[in-house]
JSON list of C-alpha atoms in Angstrom, two decimals:
[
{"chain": "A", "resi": 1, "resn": "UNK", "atom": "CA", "xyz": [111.14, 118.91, 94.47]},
{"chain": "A", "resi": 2, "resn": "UNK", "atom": "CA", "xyz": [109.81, 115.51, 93.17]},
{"chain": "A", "resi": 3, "resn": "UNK", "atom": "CA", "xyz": [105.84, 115.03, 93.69]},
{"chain": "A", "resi": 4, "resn": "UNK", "atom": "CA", "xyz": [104.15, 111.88, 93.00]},
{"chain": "A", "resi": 5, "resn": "UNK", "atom": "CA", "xyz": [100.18, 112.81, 91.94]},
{"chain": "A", "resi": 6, "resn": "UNK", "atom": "CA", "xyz": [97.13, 110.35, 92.35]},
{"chain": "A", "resi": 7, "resn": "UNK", "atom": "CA", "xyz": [94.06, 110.95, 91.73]},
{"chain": "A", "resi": 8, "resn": "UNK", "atom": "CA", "xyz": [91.97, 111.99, 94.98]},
{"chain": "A", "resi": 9, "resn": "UNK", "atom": "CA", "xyz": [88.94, 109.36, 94.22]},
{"chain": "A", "resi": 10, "resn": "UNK", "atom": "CA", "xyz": [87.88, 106.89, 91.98]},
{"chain": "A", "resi": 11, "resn": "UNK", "atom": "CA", "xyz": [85.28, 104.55, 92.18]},
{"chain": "A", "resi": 12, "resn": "UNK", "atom": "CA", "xyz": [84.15, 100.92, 90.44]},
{"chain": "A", "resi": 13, "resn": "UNK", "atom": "CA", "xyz": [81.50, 98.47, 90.72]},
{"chain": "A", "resi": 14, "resn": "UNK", "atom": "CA", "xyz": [82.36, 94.81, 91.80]},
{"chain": "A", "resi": 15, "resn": "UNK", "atom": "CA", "xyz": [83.59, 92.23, 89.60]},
{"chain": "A", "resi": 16, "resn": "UNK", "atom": "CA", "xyz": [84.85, 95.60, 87.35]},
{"chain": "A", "resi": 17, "resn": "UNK", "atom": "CA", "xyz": [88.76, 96.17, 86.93]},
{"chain": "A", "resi": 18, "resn": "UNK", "atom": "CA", "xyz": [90.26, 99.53, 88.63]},
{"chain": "A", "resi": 19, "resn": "UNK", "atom": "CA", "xyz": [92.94, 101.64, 87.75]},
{"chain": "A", "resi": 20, "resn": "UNK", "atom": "CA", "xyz": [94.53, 103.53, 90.28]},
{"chain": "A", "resi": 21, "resn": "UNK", "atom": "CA", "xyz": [97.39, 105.67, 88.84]},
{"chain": "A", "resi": 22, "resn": "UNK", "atom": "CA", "xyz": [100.40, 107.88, 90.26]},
{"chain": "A", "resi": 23, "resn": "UNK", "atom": "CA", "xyz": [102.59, 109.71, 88.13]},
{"chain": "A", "resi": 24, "resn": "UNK", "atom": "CA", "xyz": [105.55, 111.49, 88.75]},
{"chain": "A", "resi": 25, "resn": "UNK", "atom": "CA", "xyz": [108.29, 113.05, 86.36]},
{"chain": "A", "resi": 26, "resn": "UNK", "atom": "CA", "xyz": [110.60, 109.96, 84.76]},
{"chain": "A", "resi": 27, "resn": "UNK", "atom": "CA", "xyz": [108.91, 107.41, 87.38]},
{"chain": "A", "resi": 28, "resn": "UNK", "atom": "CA", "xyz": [109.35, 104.58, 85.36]},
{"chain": "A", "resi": 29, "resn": "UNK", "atom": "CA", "xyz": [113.32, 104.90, 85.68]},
{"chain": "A", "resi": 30, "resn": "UNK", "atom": "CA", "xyz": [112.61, 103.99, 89.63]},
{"chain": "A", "resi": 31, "resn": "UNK", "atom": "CA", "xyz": [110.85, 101.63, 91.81]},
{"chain": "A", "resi": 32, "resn": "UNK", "atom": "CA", "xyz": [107.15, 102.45, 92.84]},
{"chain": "A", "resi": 33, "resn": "UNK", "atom": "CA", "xyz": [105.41, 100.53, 95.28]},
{"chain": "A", "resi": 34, "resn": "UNK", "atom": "CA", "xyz": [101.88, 100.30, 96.56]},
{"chain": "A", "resi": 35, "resn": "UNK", "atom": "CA", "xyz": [99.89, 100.53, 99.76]},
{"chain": "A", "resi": 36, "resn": "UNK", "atom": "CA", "xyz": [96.38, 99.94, 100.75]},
{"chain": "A", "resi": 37, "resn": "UNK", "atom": "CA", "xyz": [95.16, 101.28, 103.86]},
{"chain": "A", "resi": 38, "resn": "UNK", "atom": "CA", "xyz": [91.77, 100.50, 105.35]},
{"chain": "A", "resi": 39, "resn": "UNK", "atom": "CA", "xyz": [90.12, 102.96, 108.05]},
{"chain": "A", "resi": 40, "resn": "UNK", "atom": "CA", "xyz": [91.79, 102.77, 111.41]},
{"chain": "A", "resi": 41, "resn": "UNK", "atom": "CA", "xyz": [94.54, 100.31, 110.48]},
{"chain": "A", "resi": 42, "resn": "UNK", "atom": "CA", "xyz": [98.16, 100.54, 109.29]},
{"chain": "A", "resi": 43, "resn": "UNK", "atom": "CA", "xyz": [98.91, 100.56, 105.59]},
{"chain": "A", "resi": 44, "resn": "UNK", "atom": "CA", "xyz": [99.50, 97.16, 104.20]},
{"chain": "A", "resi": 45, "resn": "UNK", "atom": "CA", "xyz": [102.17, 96.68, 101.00]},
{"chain": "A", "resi": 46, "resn": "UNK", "atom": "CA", "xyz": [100.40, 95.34, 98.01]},
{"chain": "A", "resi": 47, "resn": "UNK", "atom": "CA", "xyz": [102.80, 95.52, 95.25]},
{"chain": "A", "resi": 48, "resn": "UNK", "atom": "CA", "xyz": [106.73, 96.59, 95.57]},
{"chain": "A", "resi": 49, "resn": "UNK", "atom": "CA", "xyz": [109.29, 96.76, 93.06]},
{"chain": "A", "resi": 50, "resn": "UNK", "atom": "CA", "xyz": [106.99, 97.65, 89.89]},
{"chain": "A", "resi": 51, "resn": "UNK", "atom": "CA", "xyz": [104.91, 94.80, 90.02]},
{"chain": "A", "resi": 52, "resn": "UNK", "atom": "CA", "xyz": [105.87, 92.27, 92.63]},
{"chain": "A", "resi": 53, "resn": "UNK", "atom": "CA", "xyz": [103.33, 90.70, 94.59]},
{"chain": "A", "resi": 54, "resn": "UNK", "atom": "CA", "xyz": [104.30, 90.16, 98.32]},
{"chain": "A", "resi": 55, "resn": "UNK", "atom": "CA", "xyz": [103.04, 86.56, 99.96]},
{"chain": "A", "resi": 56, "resn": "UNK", "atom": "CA", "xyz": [99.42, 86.66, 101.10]},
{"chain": "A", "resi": 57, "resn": "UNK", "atom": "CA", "xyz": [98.27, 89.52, 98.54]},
{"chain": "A", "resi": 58, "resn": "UNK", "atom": "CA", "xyz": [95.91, 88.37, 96.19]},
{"chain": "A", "resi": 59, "resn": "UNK", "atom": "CA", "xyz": [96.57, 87.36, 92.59]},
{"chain": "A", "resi": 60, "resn": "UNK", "atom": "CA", "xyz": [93.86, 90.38, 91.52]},
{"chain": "A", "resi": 61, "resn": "UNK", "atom": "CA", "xyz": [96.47, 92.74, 92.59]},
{"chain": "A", "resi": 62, "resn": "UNK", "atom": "CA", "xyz": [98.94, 93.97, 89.64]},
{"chain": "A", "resi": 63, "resn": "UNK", "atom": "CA", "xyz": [101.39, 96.79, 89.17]},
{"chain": "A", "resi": 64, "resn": "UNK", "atom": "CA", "xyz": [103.26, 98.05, 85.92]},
{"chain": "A", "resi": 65, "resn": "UNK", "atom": "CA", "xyz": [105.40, 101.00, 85.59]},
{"chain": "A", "resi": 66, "resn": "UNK", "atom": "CA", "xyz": [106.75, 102.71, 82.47]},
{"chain": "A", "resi": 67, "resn": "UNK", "atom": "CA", "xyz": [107.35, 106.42, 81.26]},
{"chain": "A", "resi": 68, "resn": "UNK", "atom": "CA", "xyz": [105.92, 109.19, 83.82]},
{"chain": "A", "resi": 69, "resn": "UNK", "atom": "CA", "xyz": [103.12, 106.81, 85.22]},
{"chain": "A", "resi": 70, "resn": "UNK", "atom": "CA", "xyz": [102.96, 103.91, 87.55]},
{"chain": "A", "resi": 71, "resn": "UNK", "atom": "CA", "xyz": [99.43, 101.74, 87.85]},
{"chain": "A", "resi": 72, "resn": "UNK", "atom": "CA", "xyz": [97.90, 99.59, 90.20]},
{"chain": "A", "resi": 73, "resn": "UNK", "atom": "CA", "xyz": [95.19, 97.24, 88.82]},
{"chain": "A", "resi": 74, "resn": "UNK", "atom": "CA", "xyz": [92.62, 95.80, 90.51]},
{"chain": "A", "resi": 75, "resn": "UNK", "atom": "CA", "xyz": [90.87, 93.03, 88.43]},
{"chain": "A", "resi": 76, "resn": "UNK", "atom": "CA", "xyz": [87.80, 91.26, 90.01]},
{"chain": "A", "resi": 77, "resn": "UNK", "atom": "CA", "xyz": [87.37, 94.15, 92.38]},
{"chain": "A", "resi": 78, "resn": "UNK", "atom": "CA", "xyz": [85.55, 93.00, 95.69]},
{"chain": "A", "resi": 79, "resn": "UNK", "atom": "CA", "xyz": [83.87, 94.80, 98.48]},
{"chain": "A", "resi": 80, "resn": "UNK", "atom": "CA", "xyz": [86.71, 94.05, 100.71]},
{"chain": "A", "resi": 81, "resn": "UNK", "atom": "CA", "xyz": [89.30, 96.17, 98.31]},
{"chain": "A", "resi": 82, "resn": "UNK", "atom": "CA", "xyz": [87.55, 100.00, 99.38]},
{"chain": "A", "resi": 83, "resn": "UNK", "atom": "CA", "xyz": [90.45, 101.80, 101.20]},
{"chain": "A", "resi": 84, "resn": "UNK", "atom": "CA", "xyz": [92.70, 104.29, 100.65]},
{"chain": "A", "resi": 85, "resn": "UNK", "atom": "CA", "xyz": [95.83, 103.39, 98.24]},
{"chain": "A", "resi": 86, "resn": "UNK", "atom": "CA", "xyz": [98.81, 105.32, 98.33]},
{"chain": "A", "resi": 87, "resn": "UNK", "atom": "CA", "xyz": [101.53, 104.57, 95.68]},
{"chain": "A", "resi": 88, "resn": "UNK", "atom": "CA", "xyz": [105.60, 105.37, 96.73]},
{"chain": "A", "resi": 89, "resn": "UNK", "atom": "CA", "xyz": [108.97, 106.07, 95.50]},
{"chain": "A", "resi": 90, "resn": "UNK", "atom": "CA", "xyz": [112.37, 107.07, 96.48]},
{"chain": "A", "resi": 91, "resn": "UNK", "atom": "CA", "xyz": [114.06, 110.47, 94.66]},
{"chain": "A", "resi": 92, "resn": "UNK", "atom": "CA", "xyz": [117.69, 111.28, 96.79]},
{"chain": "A", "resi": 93, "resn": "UNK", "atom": "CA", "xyz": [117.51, 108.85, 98.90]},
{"chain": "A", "resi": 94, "resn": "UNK", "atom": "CA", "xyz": [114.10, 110.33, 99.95]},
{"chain": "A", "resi": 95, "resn": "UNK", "atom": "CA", "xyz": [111.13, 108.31, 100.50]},
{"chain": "A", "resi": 96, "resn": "UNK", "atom": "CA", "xyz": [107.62, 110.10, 98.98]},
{"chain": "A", "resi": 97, "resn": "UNK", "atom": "CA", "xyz": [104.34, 109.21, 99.01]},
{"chain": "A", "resi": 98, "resn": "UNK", "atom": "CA", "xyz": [101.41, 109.60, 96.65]},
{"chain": "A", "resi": 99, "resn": "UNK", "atom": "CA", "xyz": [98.76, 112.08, 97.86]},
{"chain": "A", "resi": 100, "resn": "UNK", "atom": "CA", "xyz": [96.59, 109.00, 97.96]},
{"chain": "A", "resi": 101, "resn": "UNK", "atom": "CA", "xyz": [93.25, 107.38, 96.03]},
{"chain": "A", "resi": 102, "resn": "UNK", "atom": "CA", "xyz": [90.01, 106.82, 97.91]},
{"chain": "A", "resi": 103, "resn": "UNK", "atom": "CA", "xyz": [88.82, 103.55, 96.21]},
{"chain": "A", "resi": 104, "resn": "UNK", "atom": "CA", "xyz": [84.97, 103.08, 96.28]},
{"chain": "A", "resi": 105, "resn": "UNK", "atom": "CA", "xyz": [83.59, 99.26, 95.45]},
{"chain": "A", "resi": 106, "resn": "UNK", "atom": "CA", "xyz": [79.38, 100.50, 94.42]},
{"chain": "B", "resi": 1, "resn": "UNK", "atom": "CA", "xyz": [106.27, 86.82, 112.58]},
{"chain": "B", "resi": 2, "resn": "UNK", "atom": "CA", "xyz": [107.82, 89.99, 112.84]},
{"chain": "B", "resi": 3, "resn": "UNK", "atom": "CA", "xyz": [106.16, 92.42, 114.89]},
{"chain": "B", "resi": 4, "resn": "UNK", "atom": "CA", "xyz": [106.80, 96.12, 115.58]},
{"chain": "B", "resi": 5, "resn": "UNK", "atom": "CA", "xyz": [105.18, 98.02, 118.65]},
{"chain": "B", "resi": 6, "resn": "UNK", "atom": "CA", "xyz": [105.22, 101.98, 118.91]},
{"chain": "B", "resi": 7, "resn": "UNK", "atom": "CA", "xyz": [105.48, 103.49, 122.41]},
{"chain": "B", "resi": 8, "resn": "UNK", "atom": "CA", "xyz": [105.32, 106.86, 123.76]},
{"chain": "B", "resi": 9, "resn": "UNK", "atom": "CA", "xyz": [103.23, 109.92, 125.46]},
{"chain": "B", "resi": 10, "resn": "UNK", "atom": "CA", "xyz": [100.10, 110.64, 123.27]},
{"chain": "B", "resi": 11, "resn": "UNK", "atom": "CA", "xyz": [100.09, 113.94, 124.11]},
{"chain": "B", "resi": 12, "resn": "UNK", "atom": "CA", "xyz": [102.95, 116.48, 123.93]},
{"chain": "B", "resi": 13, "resn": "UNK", "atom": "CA", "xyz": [103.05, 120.33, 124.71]},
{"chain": "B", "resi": 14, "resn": "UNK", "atom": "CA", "xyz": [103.83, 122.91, 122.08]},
{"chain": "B", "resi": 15, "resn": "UNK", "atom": "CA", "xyz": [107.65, 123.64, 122.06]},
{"chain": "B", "resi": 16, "resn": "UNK", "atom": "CA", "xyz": [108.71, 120.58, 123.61]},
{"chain": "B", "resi": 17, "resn": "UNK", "atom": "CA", "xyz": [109.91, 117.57, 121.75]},
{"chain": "B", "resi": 18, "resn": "UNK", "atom": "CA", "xyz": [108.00, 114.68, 120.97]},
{"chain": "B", "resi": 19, "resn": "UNK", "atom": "CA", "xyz": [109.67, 111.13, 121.79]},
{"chain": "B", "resi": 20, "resn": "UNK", "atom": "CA", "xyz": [108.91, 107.46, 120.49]},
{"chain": "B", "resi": 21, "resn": "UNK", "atom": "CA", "xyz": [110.35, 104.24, 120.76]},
{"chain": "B", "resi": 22, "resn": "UNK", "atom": "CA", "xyz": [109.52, 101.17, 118.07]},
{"chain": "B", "resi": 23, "resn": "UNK", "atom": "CA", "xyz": [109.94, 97.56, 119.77]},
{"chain": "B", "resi": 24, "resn": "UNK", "atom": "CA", "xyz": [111.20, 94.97, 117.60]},
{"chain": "B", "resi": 25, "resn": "UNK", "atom": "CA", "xyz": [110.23, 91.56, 117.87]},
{"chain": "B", "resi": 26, "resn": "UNK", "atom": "CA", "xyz": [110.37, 87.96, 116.14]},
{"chain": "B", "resi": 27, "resn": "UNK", "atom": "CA", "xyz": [112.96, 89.65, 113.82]},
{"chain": "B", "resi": 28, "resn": "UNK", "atom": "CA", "xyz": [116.63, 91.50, 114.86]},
{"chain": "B", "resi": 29, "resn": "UNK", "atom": "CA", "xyz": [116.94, 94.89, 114.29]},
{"chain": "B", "resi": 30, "resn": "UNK", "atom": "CA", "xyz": [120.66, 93.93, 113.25]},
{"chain": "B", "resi": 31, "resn": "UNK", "atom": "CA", "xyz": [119.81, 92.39, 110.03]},
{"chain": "B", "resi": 32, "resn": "UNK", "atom": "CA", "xyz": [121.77, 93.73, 106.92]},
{"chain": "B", "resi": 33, "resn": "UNK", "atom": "CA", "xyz": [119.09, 94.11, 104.59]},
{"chain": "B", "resi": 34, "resn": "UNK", "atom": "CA", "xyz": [116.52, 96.55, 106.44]},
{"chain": "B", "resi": 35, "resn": "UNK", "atom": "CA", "xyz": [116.51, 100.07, 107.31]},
{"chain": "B", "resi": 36, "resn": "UNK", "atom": "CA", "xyz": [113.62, 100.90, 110.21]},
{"chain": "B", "resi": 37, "resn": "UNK", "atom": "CA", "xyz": [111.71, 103.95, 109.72]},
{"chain": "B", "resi": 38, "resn": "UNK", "atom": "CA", "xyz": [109.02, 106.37, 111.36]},
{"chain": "B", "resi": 39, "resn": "UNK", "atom": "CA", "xyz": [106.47, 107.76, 108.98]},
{"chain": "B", "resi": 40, "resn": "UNK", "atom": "CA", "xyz": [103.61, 110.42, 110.15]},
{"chain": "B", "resi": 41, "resn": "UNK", "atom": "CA", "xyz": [99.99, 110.46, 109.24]},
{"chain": "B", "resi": 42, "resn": "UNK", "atom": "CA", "xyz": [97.87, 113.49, 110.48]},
{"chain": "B", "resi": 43, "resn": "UNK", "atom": "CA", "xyz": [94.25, 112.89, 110.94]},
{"chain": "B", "resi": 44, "resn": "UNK", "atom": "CA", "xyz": [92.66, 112.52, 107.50]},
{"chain": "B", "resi": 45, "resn": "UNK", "atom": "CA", "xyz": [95.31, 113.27, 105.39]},
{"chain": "B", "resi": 46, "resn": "UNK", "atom": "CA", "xyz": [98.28, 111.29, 103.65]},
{"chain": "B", "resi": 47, "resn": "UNK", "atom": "CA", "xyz": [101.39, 109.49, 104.80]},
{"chain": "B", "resi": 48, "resn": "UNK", "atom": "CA", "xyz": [104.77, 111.55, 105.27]},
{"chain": "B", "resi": 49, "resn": "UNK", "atom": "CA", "xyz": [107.76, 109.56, 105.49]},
{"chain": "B", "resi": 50, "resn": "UNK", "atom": "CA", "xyz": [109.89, 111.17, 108.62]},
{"chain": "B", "resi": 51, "resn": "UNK", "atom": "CA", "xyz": [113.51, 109.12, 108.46]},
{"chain": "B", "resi": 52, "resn": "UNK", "atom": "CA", "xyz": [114.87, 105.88, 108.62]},
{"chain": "B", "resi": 53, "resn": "UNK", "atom": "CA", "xyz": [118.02, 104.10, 110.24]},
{"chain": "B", "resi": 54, "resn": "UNK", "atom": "CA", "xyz": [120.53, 101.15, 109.73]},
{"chain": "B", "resi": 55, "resn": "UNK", "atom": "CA", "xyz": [121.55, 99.13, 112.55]},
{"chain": "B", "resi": 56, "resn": "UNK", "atom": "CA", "xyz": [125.06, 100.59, 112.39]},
{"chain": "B", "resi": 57, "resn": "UNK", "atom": "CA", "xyz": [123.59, 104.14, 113.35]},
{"chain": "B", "resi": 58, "resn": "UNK", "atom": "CA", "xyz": [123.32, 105.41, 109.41]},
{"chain": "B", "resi": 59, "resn": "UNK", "atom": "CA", "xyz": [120.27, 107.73, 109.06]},
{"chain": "B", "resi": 60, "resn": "UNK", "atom": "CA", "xyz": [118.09, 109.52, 106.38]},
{"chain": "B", "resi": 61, "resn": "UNK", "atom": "CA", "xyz": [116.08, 112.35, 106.87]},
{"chain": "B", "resi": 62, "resn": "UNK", "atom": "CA", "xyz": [112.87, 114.15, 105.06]},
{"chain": "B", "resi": 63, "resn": "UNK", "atom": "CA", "xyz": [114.76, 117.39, 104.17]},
{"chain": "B", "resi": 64, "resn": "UNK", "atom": "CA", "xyz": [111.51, 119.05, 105.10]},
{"chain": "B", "resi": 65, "resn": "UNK", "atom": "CA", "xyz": [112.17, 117.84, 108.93]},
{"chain": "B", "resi": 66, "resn": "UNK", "atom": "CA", "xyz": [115.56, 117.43, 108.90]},
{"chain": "B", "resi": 67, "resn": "UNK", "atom": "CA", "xyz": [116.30, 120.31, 111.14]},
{"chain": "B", "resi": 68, "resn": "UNK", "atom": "CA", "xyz": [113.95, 118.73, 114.15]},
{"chain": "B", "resi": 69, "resn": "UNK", "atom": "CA", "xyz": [114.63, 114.91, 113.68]},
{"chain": "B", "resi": 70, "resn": "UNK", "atom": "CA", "xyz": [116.73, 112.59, 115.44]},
{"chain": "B", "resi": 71, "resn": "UNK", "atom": "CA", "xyz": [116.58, 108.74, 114.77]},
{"chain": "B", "resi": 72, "resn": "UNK", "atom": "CA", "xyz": [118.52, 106.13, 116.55]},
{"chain": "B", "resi": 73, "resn": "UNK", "atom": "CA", "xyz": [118.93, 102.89, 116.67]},
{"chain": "B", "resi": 74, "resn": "UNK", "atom": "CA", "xyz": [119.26, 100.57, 120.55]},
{"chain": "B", "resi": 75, "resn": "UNK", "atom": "CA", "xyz": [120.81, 97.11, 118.82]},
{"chain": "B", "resi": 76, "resn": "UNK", "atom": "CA", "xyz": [120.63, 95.65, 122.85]},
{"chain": "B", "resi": 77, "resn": "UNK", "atom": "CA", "xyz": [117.30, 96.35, 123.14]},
{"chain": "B", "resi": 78, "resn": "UNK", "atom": "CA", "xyz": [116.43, 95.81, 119.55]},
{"chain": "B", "resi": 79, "resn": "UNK", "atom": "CA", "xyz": [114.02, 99.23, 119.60]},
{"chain": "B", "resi": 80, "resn": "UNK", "atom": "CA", "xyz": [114.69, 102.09, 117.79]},
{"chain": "B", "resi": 81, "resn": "UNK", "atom": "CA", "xyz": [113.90, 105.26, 118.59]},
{"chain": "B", "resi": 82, "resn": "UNK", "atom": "CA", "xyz": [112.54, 108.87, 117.46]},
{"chain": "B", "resi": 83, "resn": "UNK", "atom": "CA", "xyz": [113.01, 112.23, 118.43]},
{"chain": "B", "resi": 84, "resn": "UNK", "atom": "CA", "xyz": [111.45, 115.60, 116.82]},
{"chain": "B", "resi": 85, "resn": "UNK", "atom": "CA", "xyz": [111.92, 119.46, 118.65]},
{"chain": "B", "resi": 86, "resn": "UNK", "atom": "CA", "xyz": [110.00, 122.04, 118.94]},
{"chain": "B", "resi": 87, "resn": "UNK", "atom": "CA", "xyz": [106.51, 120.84, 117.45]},
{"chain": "B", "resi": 88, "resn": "UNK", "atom": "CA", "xyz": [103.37, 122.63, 117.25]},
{"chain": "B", "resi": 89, "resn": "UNK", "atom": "CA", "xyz": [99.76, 121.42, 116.04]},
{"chain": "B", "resi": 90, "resn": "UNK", "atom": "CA", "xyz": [100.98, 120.90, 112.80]},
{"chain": "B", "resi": 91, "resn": "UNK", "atom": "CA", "xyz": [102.77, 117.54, 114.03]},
{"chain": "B", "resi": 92, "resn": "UNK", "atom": "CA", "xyz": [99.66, 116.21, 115.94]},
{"chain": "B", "resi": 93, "resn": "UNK", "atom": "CA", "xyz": [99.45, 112.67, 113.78]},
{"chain": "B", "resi": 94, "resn": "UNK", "atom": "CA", "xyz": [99.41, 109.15, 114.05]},
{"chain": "B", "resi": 95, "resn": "UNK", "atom": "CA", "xyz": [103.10, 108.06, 114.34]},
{"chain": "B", "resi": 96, "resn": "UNK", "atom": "CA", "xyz": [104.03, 104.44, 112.51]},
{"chain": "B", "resi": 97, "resn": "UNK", "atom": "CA", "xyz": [107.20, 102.40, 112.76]},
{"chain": "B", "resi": 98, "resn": "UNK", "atom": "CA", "xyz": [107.98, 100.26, 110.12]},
{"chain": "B", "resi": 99, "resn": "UNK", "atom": "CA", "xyz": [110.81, 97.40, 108.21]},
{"chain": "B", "resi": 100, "resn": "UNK", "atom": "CA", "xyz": [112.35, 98.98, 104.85]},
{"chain": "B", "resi": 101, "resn": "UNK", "atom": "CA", "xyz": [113.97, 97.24, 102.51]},
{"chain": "B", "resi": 102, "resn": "UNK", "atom": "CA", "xyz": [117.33, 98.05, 101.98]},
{"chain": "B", "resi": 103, "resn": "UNK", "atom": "CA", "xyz": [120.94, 98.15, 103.38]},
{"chain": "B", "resi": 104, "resn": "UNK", "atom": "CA", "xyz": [124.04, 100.48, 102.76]},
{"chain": "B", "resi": 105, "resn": "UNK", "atom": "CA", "xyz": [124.70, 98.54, 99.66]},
{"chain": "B", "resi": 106, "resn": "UNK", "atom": "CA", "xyz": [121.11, 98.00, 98.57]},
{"chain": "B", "resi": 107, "resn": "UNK", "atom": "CA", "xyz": [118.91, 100.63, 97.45]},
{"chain": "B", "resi": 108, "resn": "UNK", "atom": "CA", "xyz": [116.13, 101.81, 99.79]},
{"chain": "B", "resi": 109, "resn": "UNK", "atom": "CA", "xyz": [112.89, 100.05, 98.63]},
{"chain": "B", "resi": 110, "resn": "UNK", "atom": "CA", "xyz": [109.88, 99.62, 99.89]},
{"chain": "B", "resi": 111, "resn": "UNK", "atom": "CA", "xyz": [107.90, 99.34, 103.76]},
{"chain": "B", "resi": 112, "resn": "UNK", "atom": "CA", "xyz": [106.83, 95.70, 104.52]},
{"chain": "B", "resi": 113, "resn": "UNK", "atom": "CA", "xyz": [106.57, 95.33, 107.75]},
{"chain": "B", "resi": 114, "resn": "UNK", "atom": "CA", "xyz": [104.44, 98.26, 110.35]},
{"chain": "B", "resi": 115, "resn": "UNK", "atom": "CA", "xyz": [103.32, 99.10, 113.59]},
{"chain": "B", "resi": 116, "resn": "UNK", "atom": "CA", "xyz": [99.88, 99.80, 114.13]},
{"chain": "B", "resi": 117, "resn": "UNK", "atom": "CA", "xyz": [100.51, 103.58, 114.63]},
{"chain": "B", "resi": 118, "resn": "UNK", "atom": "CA", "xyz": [100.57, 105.37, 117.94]},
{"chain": "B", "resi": 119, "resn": "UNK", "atom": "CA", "xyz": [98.30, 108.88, 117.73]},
{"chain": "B", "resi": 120, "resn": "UNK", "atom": "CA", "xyz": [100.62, 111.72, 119.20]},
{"chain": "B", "resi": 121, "resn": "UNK", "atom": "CA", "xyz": [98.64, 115.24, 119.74]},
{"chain": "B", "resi": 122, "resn": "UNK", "atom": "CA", "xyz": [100.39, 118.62, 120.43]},
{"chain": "B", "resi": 123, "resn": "UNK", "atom": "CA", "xyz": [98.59, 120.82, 122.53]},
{"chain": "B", "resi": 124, "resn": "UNK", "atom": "CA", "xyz": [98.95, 122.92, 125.57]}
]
């Protein structure tokens, strides 16, 4: 069956750039969106189609796609971006979800 | 703004079948570019995506739940609803609704739009 994999953790210091990557076999041929989710609230879409950018998310926010691996960048990382990110996909008209990526801001 | 509210018992007995309803409002739940869907999150793990539904009835299903799942769709009431059998403490989570993009001509995209989760626990 199809997996998406993210790394478990990361962390960066503010002002730095992060990285946050999910890979999956031939994800680049499909759409991969992201969500950030902040303790005790509902996940909130921060990129969708590859690297779209929905109203109200901030410009610091990008997404590319290509190959096996999808990326979300964070450039200008604040305090306020520490959460939980979780990257998705469709495979048979299946949703799935990245394991997720606990982002530290230290 | 659109808003979605979840609604249901929080606690559910082993065996029995756990029932939600999402509540659709500033938005119709008749629109032909959105699916609505019901995805899981137990306590301190990831998301699972459960199934979504088209206005007109049309579903899709996580094979892995398939077998349990029902989703259906109340256009009147603009709600739609979920339905999974015989659960144990493996399906104690925190239950989201939420707006996908995508109709039976579009491809199935991405979430925009959720609930803010209603926590359902299985126990006796």
């Amino acid at each position: 069956s199809y997996e998406l994999t993210q790394p478990p953790s990361m962390s960066v210091s503010p002002g730095q750039t992060a990285s946050i990557t999910c890979s999956g076999d031939k994800l680049g041929d499909r759409y991969a969106c992201w969500y950030q989710q902040k303790p005790g609230q509902s996940p909130v879409l921060v990129i969708y189609q590859d690297s779209k950018r929905p109203s109200g998310i901030p410009e610091r926010f990008s997404g590319s796609n290509s190959g096996n691996t999808a990326t979300l960048t964070i450039s200008g990382t604040q305090a306020m971006d520490e959460a939980d990110y979780y990257c998705q996909a469709w495979d048979s008209s299946t949703a799935l979800f990245g394991g997720g990526t606990k982002l530290t801001v230290l | 703004q659109l808003q979605l509210q979840e609604s249901g018992p929080g606690l559910v007995k082993p065996s029995e079948t756990l029932s939600l309803t999402c509540t659709v409002s500033g938005g119709s739940i008749s629109s032909n570019s959105y699916y609505w869907g019901w995805i899981r999150q137990p306590p301190g793990e990831g998301l699972e995506w459960i199934g979504s539904v088209y206005y007109s009835g049309s579903t899709y299903y996580n094979p892995s739940l398939k077998s349990r799942v029902t989703i259906s769709v109340d256009t009147s009431k603009n709600q739609f609803s979920l339905g999974l059998s015989s659960v144990t403490a493996a399906d104690t989570a925190v239950y989201f609704c939420a707006r996908l993009y995508g109709s039976e001509s579009l491809p199935l995209t991405y979430f925009d739009y959720w609930g803010q989760g209603t926590l359902v626990t299985v126990s006796s």
